[in-house]
Amino acid sequence: MNYCNECGANTRQAIPDGDNRPRHICSSCDTIHYQNPKVIAGVLPIWGDQVLLCRREIEPRRGFWTLPAGFLENGESSVEGAIRECYEESLAMVENCRLLGVFDIPYIDQVYILYRGDLTAPQFAPTPESSEVALFNQAEVPWGELAFPVVEMALDLHFQQSEQPQPASHHLVTRPWRPQAR
């Protein structure tokens, strides 16, 4: 960051009084510009023993499969964002959303909040964000074509717990990903 968002003056990096890490500080108005992780909200839509996945039509990872998820907007809760993203990416409606997990990804400054949600009907379609939308059971999931490590982790957690009457929610911290052989 070179310029202050408040007054346009140059910024410098320094540790503000009472803080413990360098921040961008305006050299004129002394505004401290904090940089915080991005929050991604999403849902793992369920229909019977199947889950809904979307093939990305946008970068990053265009052409790979993912859960419907995206950046949380100001003024919405994480579950509202997850439901909105599901509809925007698949035209699918979900209900009964339950927390699947919170996935901290500090090496890319992101936090994923993912829910399990029941599809209200097996109705879905591609959108400008998804070139293809489909239901998969565990054996059919295109494991080698998943867009992001967090998608694989979420699917693994879901399928491990799918027979449990009260599946647990999880908090996971991930490190840089290395693909695993399946």
PDB file of C-alpha atoms in Angstrom:
ATOM      1  CA  MET A   1       0.000   0.000   0.000  1.00  0.00           C
ATOM      2  CA  ASN A   2       1.572   3.264  -1.110  1.00  0.00           C
ATOM      3  CA  TYR A   3      -1.205   5.787  -0.506  1.00  0.00           C
ATOM      4  CA  CYS A   4      -3.683   6.418   2.272  1.00  0.00           C
ATOM      5  CA  ASN A   5      -7.325   5.554   1.491  1.00  0.00           C
ATOM      6  CA  GLU A   6      -8.449   8.458   3.684  1.00  0.00           C
ATOM      7  CA  CYS A   7      -6.396  11.410   2.409  1.00  0.00           C
ATOM      8  CA  GLY A   8      -4.202  10.138  -0.447  1.00  0.00           C
ATOM      9  CA  ALA A   9      -0.865  10.888   1.232  1.00  0.00           C
ATOM     10  CA  ASN A  10       2.031   8.419   1.231  1.00  0.00           C
ATOM     11  CA  THR A  11       2.040   5.608   3.772  1.00  0.00           C
ATOM     12  CA  ARG A  12       4.942   4.123   5.683  1.00  0.00           C
ATOM     13  CA  GLN A  13       5.299   0.828   7.491  1.00  0.00           C
ATOM     14  CA  ALA A  14       5.772   0.995  11.244  1.00  0.00           C
ATOM     15  CA  ILE A  15       4.555  -0.686  14.404  1.00  0.00           C
ATOM     16  CA  PRO A  16       1.861   1.546  15.924  1.00  0.00           C
ATOM     17  CA  ASP A  17       1.989   2.250  19.648  1.00  0.00           C
ATOM     18  CA  GLY A  18       0.433  -0.658  21.534  1.00  0.00           C
ATOM     19  CA  ASP A  19       0.581  -2.963  18.501  1.00  0.00           C
ATOM     20  CA  ASN A  20       2.943  -5.849  17.794  1.00  0.00           C
ATOM     21  CA  ARG A  21       3.363  -5.907  14.007  1.00  0.00           C
ATOM     22  CA  PRO A  22       4.100  -3.507  11.170  1.00  0.00           C
ATOM     23  CA  ARG A  23       1.116  -1.719   9.632  1.00  0.00           C
ATOM     24  CA  HIS A  24       0.688   0.795   6.834  1.00  0.00           C
ATOM     25  CA  ILE A  25       0.353   4.218   8.501  1.00  0.00           C
ATOM     26  CA  CYS A  26      -0.462   7.450   6.722  1.00  0.00           C
ATOM     27  CA  SER A  27       2.385   9.947   6.899  1.00  0.00           C
ATOM     28  CA  SER A  28      -0.109  12.829   6.959  1.00  0.00           C
ATOM     29  CA  CYS A  29      -3.313  11.893   8.824  1.00  0.00           C
ATOM     30  CA  ASP A  30      -1.834   8.960  10.852  1.00  0.00           C
ATOM     31  CA  THR A  31      -4.617   6.573   9.789  1.00  0.00           C
ATOM     32  CA  ILE A  32      -3.587   2.990  10.450  1.00  0.00           C
ATOM     33  CA  HIS A  33      -4.528   0.689   7.579  1.00  0.00           C
ATOM     34  CA  TYR A  34      -5.079  -2.852   8.857  1.00  0.00           C
ATOM     35  CA  GLN A  35      -4.912  -5.767   6.451  1.00  0.00           C
ATOM     36  CA  ASN A  36      -6.994  -8.723   7.539  1.00  0.00           C
ATOM     37  CA  PRO A  37      -7.788 -12.178   6.155  1.00  0.00           C
ATOM     38  CA  LYS A  38     -10.582 -12.634   3.639  1.00  0.00           C
ATOM     39  CA  VAL A  39     -13.573 -14.676   4.816  1.00  0.00           C
ATOM     40  CA  ILE A  40     -15.035 -17.211   2.393  1.00  0.00           C
ATOM     41  CA  ALA A  41     -18.476 -18.679   3.092  1.00  0.00           C
ATOM     42  CA  GLY A  42     -19.763 -21.775   1.381  1.00  0.00           C
ATOM     43  CA  VAL A  43     -21.993 -24.783   1.569  1.00  0.00           C
ATOM     44  CA  LEU A  44     -21.702 -28.472   0.841  1.00  0.00           C
ATOM     45  CA  PRO A  45     -25.160 -29.125  -0.683  1.00  0.00           C
ATOM     46  CA  ILE A  46     -26.493 -32.618   0.059  1.00  0.00           C
ATOM     47  CA  TRP A  47     -29.130 -34.685  -1.757  1.00  0.00           C
ATOM     48  CA  GLY A  48     -29.409 -38.175  -0.237  1.00  0.00           C
ATOM     49  CA  ASP A  49     -25.936 -39.713  -0.385  1.00  0.00           C
ATOM     50  CA  GLN A  50     -24.760 -37.217  -3.001  1.00  0.00           C
ATOM     51  CA  VAL A  51     -23.107 -33.804  -2.850  1.00  0.00           C
ATOM     52  CA  LEU A  52     -23.380 -30.971  -5.345  1.00  0.00           C
ATOM     53  CA  LEU A  53     -20.184 -29.700  -6.949  1.00  0.00           C
ATOM     54  CA  CYS A  54     -19.593 -26.915  -9.454  1.00  0.00           C
ATOM     55  CA  ARG A  55     -16.991 -26.846 -12.237  1.00  0.00           C
ATOM     56  CA  ARG A  56     -15.424 -23.390 -12.084  1.00  0.00           C
ATOM     57  CA  GLU A  57     -15.957 -21.119 -15.082  1.00  0.00           C
ATOM     58  CA  ILE A  58     -13.788 -18.390 -13.547  1.00  0.00           C
ATOM     59  CA  GLU A  59     -10.219 -18.115 -12.344  1.00  0.00           C
ATOM     60  CA  PRO A  60      -8.566 -19.136 -10.182  1.00  0.00           C
ATOM     61  CA  ARG A  61      -8.610 -22.846 -11.066  1.00  0.00           C
ATOM     62  CA  ARG A  62     -11.034 -22.554 -13.978  1.00  0.00           C
ATOM     63  CA  GLY A  63     -12.246 -25.991 -15.088  1.00  0.00           C
ATOM     64  CA  PHE A  64     -11.765 -27.615 -11.679  1.00  0.00           C
ATOM     65  CA  TRP A  65     -14.540 -28.768  -9.340  1.00  0.00           C
ATOM     66  CA  THR A  66     -15.423 -26.941  -6.139  1.00  0.00           C
ATOM     67  CA  LEU A  67     -18.091 -26.395  -3.539  1.00  0.00           C
ATOM     68  CA  PRO A  68     -20.259 -23.311  -4.045  1.00  0.00           C
ATOM     69  CA  ALA A  69     -18.450 -20.693  -1.963  1.00  0.00           C
ATOM     70  CA  GLY A  70     -17.156 -17.156  -2.196  1.00  0.00           C
ATOM     71  CA  PHE A  71     -16.190 -14.035  -0.338  1.00  0.00           C
ATOM     72  CA  LEU A  72     -18.509 -12.961   2.427  1.00  0.00           C
ATOM     73  CA  GLU A  73     -20.152  -9.588   1.783  1.00  0.00           C
ATOM     74  CA  ASN A  74     -20.488  -6.795   4.313  1.00  0.00           C
ATOM     75  CA  GLY A  75     -23.799  -6.927   6.137  1.00  0.00           C
ATOM     76  CA  GLU A  76     -24.453 -10.647   5.772  1.00  0.00           C
ATOM     77  CA  SER A  77     -23.923 -13.529   8.159  1.00  0.00           C
ATOM     78  CA  SER A  78     -21.706 -16.422   7.142  1.00  0.00           C
ATOM     79  CA  VAL A  79     -24.712 -18.699   6.616  1.00  0.00           C
ATOM     80  CA  GLU A  80     -26.474 -16.031   4.524  1.00  0.00           C
ATOM     81  CA  GLY A  81     -23.316 -15.713   2.425  1.00  0.00           C
ATOM     82  CA  ALA A  82     -23.078 -19.484   2.009  1.00  0.00           C
ATOM     83  CA  ILE A  83     -26.700 -19.719   0.838  1.00  0.00           C
ATOM     84  CA  ARG A  84     -26.231 -16.758  -1.532  1.00  0.00           C
ATOM     85  CA  GLU A  85     -23.050 -18.229  -3.017  1.00  0.00           C
ATOM     86  CA  CYS A  86     -24.753 -21.594  -3.512  1.00  0.00           C
ATOM     87  CA  TYR A  87     -27.492 -19.968  -5.549  1.00  0.00           C
ATOM     88  CA  GLU A  88     -25.092 -17.692  -7.491  1.00  0.00           C
ATOM     89  CA  GLU A  89     -22.892 -20.627  -8.518  1.00  0.00           C
ATOM     90  CA  SER A  90     -25.459 -23.399  -9.037  1.00  0.00           C
ATOM     91  CA  LEU A  91     -29.009 -21.960  -8.968  1.00  0.00           C
ATOM     92  CA  ALA A  92     -29.599 -24.486  -6.155  1.00  0.00           C
ATOM     93  CA  MET A  93     -31.502 -23.724  -2.991  1.00  0.00           C
ATOM     94  CA  VAL A  94     -30.406 -25.140   0.362  1.00  0.00           C
ATOM     95  CA  GLU A  95     -31.973 -25.262   3.805  1.00  0.00           C
ATOM     96  CA  ASN A  96     -31.108 -26.608   7.246  1.00  0.00           C
ATOM     97  CA  CYS A  97     -27.509 -25.376   7.109  1.00  0.00           C
ATOM     98  CA  ARG A  98     -25.224 -26.829   9.796  1.00  0.00           C
ATOM     99  CA  LEU A  99     -21.618 -25.860  10.404  1.00  0.00           C
ATOM    100  CA  LEU A 100     -19.226 -28.321   8.778  1.00  0.00           C
ATOM    101  CA  GLY A 101     -16.069 -26.507   9.744  1.00  0.00           C
ATOM    102  CA  VAL A 102     -13.928 -23.425   9.991  1.00  0.00           C
ATOM    103  CA  PHE A 103     -10.776 -23.774   7.931  1.00  0.00           C
ATOM    104  CA  ASP A 104      -7.979 -21.302   8.683  1.00  0.00           C
ATOM    105  CA  ILE A 105      -5.555 -20.924   5.793  1.00  0.00           C
ATOM    106  CA  PRO A 106      -2.991 -18.432   7.117  1.00  0.00           C
ATOM    107  CA  TYR A 107      -0.477 -18.851   4.287  1.00  0.00           C
ATOM    108  CA  ILE A 108      -2.960 -17.231   1.872  1.00  0.00           C
ATOM    109  CA  ASP A 109      -4.725 -15.037   4.452  1.00  0.00           C
ATOM    110  CA  GLN A 110      -8.130 -16.719   4.154  1.00  0.00           C
ATOM    111  CA  VAL A 111     -10.696 -18.232   6.507  1.00  0.00           C
ATOM    112  CA  TYR A 112     -13.311 -20.603   5.085  1.00  0.00           C
ATOM    113  CA  ILE A 113     -16.593 -21.132   6.923  1.00  0.00           C
ATOM    114  CA  LEU A 114     -18.326 -24.109   5.345  1.00  0.00           C
ATOM    115  CA  TYR A 115     -21.776 -25.490   6.086  1.00  0.00           C
ATOM    116  CA  ARG A 116     -23.615 -28.675   5.214  1.00  0.00           C
ATOM    117  CA  GLY A 117     -26.968 -27.827   3.680  1.00  0.00           C
ATOM    118  CA  ASP A 118     -29.844 -29.895   2.358  1.00  0.00           C
ATOM    119  CA  LEU A 119     -30.906 -29.228  -1.229  1.00  0.00           C
ATOM    120  CA  THR A 120     -34.584 -28.305  -1.284  1.00  0.00           C
ATOM    121  CA  ALA A 121     -34.877 -30.183  -4.608  1.00  0.00           C
ATOM    122  CA  PRO A 122     -32.443 -31.716  -7.099  1.00  0.00           C
ATOM    123  CA  GLN A 123     -32.716 -28.589  -9.237  1.00  0.00           C
ATOM    124  CA  PHE A 124     -29.555 -26.787 -10.288  1.00  0.00           C
ATOM    125  CA  ALA A 125     -27.872 -25.421 -13.393  1.00  0.00           C
ATOM    126  CA  PRO A 126     -24.680 -23.761 -14.595  1.00  0.00           C
ATOM    127  CA  THR A 127     -24.255 -20.023 -14.107  1.00  0.00           C
ATOM    128  CA  PRO A 128     -21.686 -17.497 -15.330  1.00  0.00           C
ATOM    129  CA  GLU A 129     -19.462 -18.739 -12.462  1.00  0.00           C
ATOM    130  CA  SER A 130     -19.900 -22.484 -13.129  1.00  0.00           C
ATOM    131  CA  SER A 131     -19.687 -24.279 -16.469  1.00  0.00           C
ATOM    132  CA  GLU A 132     -21.160 -27.483 -15.049  1.00  0.00           C
ATOM    133  CA  VAL A 133     -23.027 -28.460 -11.873  1.00  0.00           C
ATOM    134  CA  ALA A 134     -23.572 -32.073 -10.832  1.00  0.00           C
ATOM    135  CA  LEU A 135     -24.386 -34.427  -7.980  1.00  0.00           C
ATOM    136  CA  PHE A 136     -21.756 -36.998  -6.952  1.00  0.00           C
ATOM    137  CA  ASN A 137     -21.687 -39.838  -4.470  1.00  0.00           C
ATOM    138  CA  GLN A 138     -18.376 -40.500  -2.729  1.00  0.00           C
ATOM    139  CA  ALA A 139     -17.091 -42.929  -5.379  1.00  0.00           C
ATOM    140  CA  GLU A 140     -17.969 -40.539  -8.223  1.00  0.00           C
ATOM    141  CA  VAL A 141     -16.309 -37.390  -6.841  1.00  0.00           C
ATOM    142  CA  PRO A 142     -13.630 -36.210  -9.307  1.00  0.00           C
ATOM    143  CA  TRP A 143     -10.969 -36.281  -6.563  1.00  0.00           C
ATOM    144  CA  GLY A 144      -8.084 -35.487  -8.910  1.00  0.00           C
ATOM    145  CA  GLU A 145      -9.892 -32.463 -10.337  1.00  0.00           C
ATOM    146  CA  LEU A 146     -10.779 -30.538  -7.168  1.00  0.00           C
ATOM    147  CA  ALA A 147      -9.959 -26.838  -7.277  1.00  0.00           C
ATOM    148  CA  PHE A 148      -8.695 -26.259  -3.747  1.00  0.00           C
ATOM    149  CA  PRO A 149      -7.334 -28.295  -0.824  1.00  0.00           C
ATOM    150  CA  VAL A 150     -10.114 -27.047   1.458  1.00  0.00           C
ATOM    151  CA  VAL A 151     -12.687 -28.634  -0.879  1.00  0.00           C
ATOM    152  CA  GLU A 152     -10.990 -32.015  -0.548  1.00  0.00           C
ATOM    153  CA  MET A 153     -10.770 -31.619   3.233  1.00  0.00           C
ATOM    154  CA  ALA A 154     -14.449 -30.676   3.513  1.00  0.00           C
ATOM    155  CA  LEU A 155     -15.568 -33.590   1.346  1.00  0.00           C
ATOM    156  CA  ASP A 156     -13.404 -36.006   3.351  1.00  0.00           C
ATOM    157  CA  LEU A 157     -14.936 -34.761   6.616  1.00  0.00           C
ATOM    158  CA  HIS A 158     -18.442 -34.991   5.229  1.00  0.00           C
ATOM    159  CA  PHE A 159     -18.098 -38.529   3.894  1.00  0.00           C
ATOM    160  CA  GLN A 160     -16.332 -39.735   7.062  1.00  0.00           C
ATOM    161  CA  GLN A 161     -19.277 -38.531   9.137  1.00  0.00           C
ATOM    162  CA  SER A 162     -22.191 -38.997   6.740  1.00  0.00           C
ATOM    163  CA  GLU A 163     -23.635 -41.939   8.685  1.00  0.00           C
ATOM    164  CA  GLN A 164     -23.484 -40.185  12.062  1.00  0.00           C
ATOM    165  CA  PRO A 165     -26.778 -38.771  13.383  1.00  0.00           C
ATOM    166  CA  GLN A 166     -25.036 -35.646  14.733  1.00  0.00           C
ATOM    167  CA  PRO A 167     -21.951 -34.962  12.572  1.00  0.00           C
ATOM    168  CA  ALA A 168     -19.394 -32.823  14.363  1.00  0.00           C
ATOM    169  CA  SER A 169     -18.163 -29.449  13.207  1.00  0.00           C
ATOM    170  CA  HIS A 170     -14.428 -28.856  12.940  1.00  0.00           C
ATOM    171  CA  HIS A 171     -11.790 -26.178  13.181  1.00  0.00           C
ATOM    172  CA  LEU A 172      -8.744 -26.884  11.035  1.00  0.00           C
ATOM    173  CA  VAL A 173      -5.595 -24.927  10.284  1.00  0.00           C
ATOM    174  CA  THR A 174      -4.055 -25.833   6.964  1.00  0.00           C
ATOM    175  CA  ARG A 175      -0.521 -25.506   5.739  1.00  0.00           C
ATOM    176  CA  PRO A 176       0.704 -25.268   2.139  1.00  0.00           C
ATOM    177  CA  TRP A 177      -0.836 -28.132   0.196  1.00  0.00           C
ATOM    178  CA  ARG A 178       0.909 -30.981  -1.516  1.00  0.00           C
ATOM    179  CA  PRO A 179      -1.392 -33.269  -3.545  1.00  0.00           C
ATOM    180  CA  GLN A 180      -1.751 -36.741  -2.058  1.00  0.00           C
ATOM    181  CA  ALA A 181      -2.131 -39.918  -4.084  1.00  0.00           C
ATOM    182  CA  ARG A 182      -5.508 -41.555  -3.643  1.00  0.00           C
TER     183      ARG A 182
END
